[in-house]
Coordinates of C-alpha atoms in Angstrom, one line a residue:
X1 CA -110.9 -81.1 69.4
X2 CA -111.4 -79.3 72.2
X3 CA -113.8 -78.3 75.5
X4 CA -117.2 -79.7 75.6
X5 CA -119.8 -77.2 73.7
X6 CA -121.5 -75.2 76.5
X7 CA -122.6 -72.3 75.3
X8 CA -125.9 -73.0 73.9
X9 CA -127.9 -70.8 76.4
X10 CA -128.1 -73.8 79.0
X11 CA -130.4 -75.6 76.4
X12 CA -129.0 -79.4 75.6
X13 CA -131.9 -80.7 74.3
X14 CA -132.0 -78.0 71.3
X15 CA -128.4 -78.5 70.8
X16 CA -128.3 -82.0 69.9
X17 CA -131.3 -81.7 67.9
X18 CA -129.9 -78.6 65.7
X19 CA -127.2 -80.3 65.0
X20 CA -129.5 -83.8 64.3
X21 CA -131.4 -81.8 61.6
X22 CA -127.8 -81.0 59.9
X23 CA -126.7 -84.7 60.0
X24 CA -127.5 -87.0 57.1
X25 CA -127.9 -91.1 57.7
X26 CA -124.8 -92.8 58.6
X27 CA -123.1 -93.7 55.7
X28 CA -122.6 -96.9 54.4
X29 CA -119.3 -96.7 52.6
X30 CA -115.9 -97.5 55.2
X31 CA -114.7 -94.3 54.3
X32 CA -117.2 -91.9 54.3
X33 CA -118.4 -93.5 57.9
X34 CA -115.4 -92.6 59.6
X35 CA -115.6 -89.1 58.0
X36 CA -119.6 -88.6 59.5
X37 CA -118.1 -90.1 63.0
X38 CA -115.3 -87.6 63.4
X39 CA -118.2 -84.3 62.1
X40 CA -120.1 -86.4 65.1
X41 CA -117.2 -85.9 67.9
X42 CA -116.6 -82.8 66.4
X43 CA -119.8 -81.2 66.7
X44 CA -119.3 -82.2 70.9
X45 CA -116.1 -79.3 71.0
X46 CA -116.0 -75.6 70.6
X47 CA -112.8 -76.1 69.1
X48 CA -111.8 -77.9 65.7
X49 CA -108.6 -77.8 64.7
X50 CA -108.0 -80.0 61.7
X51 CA -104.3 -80.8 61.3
X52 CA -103.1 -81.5 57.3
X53 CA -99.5 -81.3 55.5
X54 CA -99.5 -80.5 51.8
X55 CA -96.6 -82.2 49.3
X56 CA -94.0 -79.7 50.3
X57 CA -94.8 -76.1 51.2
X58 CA -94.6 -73.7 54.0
X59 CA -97.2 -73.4 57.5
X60 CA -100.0 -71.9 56.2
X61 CA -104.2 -72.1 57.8
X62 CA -107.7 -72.1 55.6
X63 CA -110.6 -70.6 58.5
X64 CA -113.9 -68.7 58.1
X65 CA -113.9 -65.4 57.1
X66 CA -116.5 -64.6 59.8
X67 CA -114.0 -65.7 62.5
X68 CA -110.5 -63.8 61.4
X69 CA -109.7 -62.5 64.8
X70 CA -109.4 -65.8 66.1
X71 CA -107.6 -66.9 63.1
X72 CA -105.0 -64.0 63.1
X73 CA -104.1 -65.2 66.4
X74 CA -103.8 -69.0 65.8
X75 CA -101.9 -67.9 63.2
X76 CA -99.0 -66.0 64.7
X77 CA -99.3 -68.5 67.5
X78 CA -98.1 -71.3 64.8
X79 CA -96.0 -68.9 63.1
X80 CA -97.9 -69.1 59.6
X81 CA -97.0 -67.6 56.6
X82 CA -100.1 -67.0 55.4
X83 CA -103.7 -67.2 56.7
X84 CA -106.3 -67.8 53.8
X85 CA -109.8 -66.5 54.6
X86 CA -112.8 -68.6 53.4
X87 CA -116.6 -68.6 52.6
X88 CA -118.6 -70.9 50.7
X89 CA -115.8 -72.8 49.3
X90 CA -117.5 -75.7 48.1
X91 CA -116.5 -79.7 48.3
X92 CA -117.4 -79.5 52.2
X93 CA -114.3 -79.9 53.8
X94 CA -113.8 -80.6 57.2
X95 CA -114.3 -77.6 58.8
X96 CA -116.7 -76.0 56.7
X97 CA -119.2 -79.0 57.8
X98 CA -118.8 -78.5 61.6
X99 CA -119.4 -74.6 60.6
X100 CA -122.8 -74.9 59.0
X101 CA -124.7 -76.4 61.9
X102 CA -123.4 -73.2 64.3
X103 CA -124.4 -70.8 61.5
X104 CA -127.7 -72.7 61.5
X105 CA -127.8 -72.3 65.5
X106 CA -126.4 -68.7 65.3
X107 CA -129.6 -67.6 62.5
X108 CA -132.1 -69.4 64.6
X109 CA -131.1 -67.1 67.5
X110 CA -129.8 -70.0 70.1
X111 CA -125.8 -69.2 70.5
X112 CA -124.4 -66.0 70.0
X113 CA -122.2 -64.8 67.2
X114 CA -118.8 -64.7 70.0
X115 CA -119.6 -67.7 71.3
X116 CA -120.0 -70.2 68.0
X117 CA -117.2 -73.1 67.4
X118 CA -114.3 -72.1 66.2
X119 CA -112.5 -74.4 62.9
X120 CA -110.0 -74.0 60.6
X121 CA -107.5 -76.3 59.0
X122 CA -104.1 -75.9 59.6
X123 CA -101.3 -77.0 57.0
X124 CA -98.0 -78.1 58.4
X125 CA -95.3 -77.4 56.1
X126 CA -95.4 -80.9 53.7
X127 CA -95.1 -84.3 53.8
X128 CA -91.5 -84.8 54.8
X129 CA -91.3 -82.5 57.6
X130 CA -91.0 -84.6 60.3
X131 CA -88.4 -84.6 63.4
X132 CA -88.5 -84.0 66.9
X133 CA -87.8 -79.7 66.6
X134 CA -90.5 -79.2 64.2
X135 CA -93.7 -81.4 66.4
X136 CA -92.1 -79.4 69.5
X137 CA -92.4 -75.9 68.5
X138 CA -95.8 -76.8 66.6
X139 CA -97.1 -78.2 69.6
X140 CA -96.0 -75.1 71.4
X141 CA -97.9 -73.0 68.9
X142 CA -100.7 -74.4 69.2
X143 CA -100.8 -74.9 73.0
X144 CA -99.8 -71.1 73.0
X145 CA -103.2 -70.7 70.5
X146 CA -105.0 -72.4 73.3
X147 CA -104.2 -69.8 75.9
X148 CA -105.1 -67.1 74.3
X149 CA -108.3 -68.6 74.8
X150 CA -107.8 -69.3 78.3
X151 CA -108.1 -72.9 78.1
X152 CA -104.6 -73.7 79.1
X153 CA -102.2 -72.1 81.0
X154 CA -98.6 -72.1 79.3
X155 CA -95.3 -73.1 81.3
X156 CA -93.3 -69.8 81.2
X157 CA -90.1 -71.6 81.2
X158 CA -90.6 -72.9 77.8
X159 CA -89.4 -71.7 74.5
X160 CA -91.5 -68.3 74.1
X161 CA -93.2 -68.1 71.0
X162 CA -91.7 -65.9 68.3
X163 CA -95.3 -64.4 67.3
X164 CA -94.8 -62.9 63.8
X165 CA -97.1 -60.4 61.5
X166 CA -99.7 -62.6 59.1
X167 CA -100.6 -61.8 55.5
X168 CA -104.3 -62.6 55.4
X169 CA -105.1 -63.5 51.5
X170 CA -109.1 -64.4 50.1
X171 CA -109.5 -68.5 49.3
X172 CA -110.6 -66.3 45.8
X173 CA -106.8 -65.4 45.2
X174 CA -105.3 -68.7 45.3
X175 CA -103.9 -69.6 42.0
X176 CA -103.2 -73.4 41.3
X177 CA -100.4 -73.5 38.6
X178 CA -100.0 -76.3 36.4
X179 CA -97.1 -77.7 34.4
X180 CA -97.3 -76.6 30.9
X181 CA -95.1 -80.3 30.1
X182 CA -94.1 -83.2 31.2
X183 CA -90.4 -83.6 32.6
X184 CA -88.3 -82.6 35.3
X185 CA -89.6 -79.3 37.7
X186 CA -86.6 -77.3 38.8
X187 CA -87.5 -74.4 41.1
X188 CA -86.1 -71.2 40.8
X189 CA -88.2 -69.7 43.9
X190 CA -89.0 -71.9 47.2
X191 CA -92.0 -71.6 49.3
X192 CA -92.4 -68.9 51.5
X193 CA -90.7 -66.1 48.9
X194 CA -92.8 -63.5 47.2
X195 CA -93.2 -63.5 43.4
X196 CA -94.5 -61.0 41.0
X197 CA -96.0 -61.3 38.1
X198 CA -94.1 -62.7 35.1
X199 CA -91.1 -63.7 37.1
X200 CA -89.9 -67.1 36.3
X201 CA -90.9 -69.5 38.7
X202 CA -89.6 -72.6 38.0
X203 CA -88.2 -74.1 34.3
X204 CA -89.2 -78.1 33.0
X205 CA -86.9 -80.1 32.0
X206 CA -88.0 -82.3 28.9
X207 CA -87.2 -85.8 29.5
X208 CA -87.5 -86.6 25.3
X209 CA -85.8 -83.6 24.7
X210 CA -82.0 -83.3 23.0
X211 CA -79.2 -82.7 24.7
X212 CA -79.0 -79.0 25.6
X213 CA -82.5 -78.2 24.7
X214 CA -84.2 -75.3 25.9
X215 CA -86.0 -75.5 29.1
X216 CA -89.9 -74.7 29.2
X217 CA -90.2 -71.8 31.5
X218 CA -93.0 -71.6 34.5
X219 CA -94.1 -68.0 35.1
X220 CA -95.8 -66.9 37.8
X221 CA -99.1 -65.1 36.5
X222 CA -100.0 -63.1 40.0
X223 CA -98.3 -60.9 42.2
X224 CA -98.4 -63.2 45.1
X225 CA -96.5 -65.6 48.0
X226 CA -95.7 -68.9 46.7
X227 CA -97.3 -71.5 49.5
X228 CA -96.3 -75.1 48.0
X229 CA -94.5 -76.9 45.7
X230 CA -94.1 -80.9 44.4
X231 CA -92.1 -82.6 46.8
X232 CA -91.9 -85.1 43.6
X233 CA -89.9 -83.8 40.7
X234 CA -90.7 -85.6 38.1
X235 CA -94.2 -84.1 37.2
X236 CA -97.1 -84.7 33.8
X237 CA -98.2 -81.6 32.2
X238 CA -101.2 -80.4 34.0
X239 CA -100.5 -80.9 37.0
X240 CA -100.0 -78.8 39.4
X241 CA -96.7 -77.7 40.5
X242 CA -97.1 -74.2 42.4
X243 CA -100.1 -73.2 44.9
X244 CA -99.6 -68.8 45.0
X245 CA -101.9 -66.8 47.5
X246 CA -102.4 -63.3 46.0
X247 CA -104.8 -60.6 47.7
X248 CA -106.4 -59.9 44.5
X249 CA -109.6 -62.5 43.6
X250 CA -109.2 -64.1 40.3
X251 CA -111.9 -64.2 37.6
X252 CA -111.9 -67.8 37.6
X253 CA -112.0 -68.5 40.8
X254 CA -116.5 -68.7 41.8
X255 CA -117.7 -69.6 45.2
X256 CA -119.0 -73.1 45.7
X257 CA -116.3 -74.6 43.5
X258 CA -112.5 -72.9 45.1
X259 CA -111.4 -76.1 46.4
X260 CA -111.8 -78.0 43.4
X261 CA -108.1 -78.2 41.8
X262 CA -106.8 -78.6 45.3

């Protein structure tokens, strides 16, 4: 989090209690306190960036759809592959939550639409990437994100960022695919790499199966760009072993329930 919040038209008193009115009691459970605390320092920034890693997968950032400018350019600052838009996702994540009180402020005509908090989630590759290289150059995105919005000023002598074109895809398009058996997942694609529909994605080996049994093939079922994978190999059927963005929204994908097989 970033900047203390100061564009509210000079008016303190009818920021704190905009936001008040969007706050329920402090929860009572250990967990869900710490979550209403950090929405609490939150709502005290402009800025919200809301750092995750998936199991394994490539750099990739869930924002508001009313905010993609901002977005595209975090994006190529952080060198994402992909940049999912979102609206009414449902299962009030993080940065959907800070969002609602400045759409509340924005409607009742107190902060202007270019001048609302910015959030979005950002997902850093997966849970084993972890060395020195990959935390420098991510730093350096981001502080590079920050410029942009003239918060910082960047040290010219470092590494200059390598800004790269974004594919923006709807939170609608994501397809969660699930493993059709239980066994061993060998990937035929990685993340990153584009797949079209019906090419073979990945194969499951079955643990009870003979020797020299047929594998159970895993198809993709969009044309789309394959995101993440199961850092685990050994997977149970149903679960999910491939997250594809595609730009086309899927008919069983309704607002107010996408993240809900995440």
């Amino acid at each position: 989090t970033l900047q203390q919040s100061s564009f509210i038209k000079n008016d303190t008193e009818a920021f704190k209690k905009a936001f008040q009115r969007q706050m329920s009691p402090r929860p009572l459970d250990p967990v869900a306190a710490t979550k209403w605390t950090l929405l609490q320092e939150a709502f005290q920034h402009d800025i919200v960036l809301d750092l995750h890693c998936d199991t394994s997968g490539v750099v990739h950032i869930y924002a508001p759809r009313g905010q993609q400018e901002r977005a595209v350019q975090l994006a190529r600052s952080v060198g994402a592959r992909a940049l999912v838009l979102e609206s009414d996702v449902g299962g009030k994540p993080f940065d959907e939550s800070y969002l609602l009180p400045w759409n509340a402020l924005r409607a009742a005509g107190l902060v202007d639409e270019d001048r609302q908090g910015f959030s979005c989630t950002i997902e850093l590759r997966g849970q084993s990437d972890v060395d020195d290289a990959i935390a420098y150059n991510d730093a350096l995105g981001i502080i590079d994100f920050l410029t942009s919005e003239g918060l910082l000023t960047r040290d010219t002598s470092a590494t200059p960022m390598d800004h790269r074109e974004v594919d923006c895809f709807p939170t609608e398009g994501l397809l969660h695919l699930p493993s059709p058996a239980t066994g061993l997942v060998v990937y035929h694609k990685q993340p990153g790499e584009a797949v079209a529909t019906g090419e073979l994605l990945a194969e499951i080996v079955l643990l009870d199966a003979e020797v020299g049994s047929a594998r159970v093939p895993v198809r993709s079922e969009i044309d789309a760009v394959f995101l993440v994978q199961q850092s685990a190999r050994l997977v149970r059927a149903g679960q999910r072993i491939a997250l594809l963005a595609g730009q086309k929204p899927l008919p069983n994908r309704t607002k107010g329930a996408l993240l809900m097989h995440f």
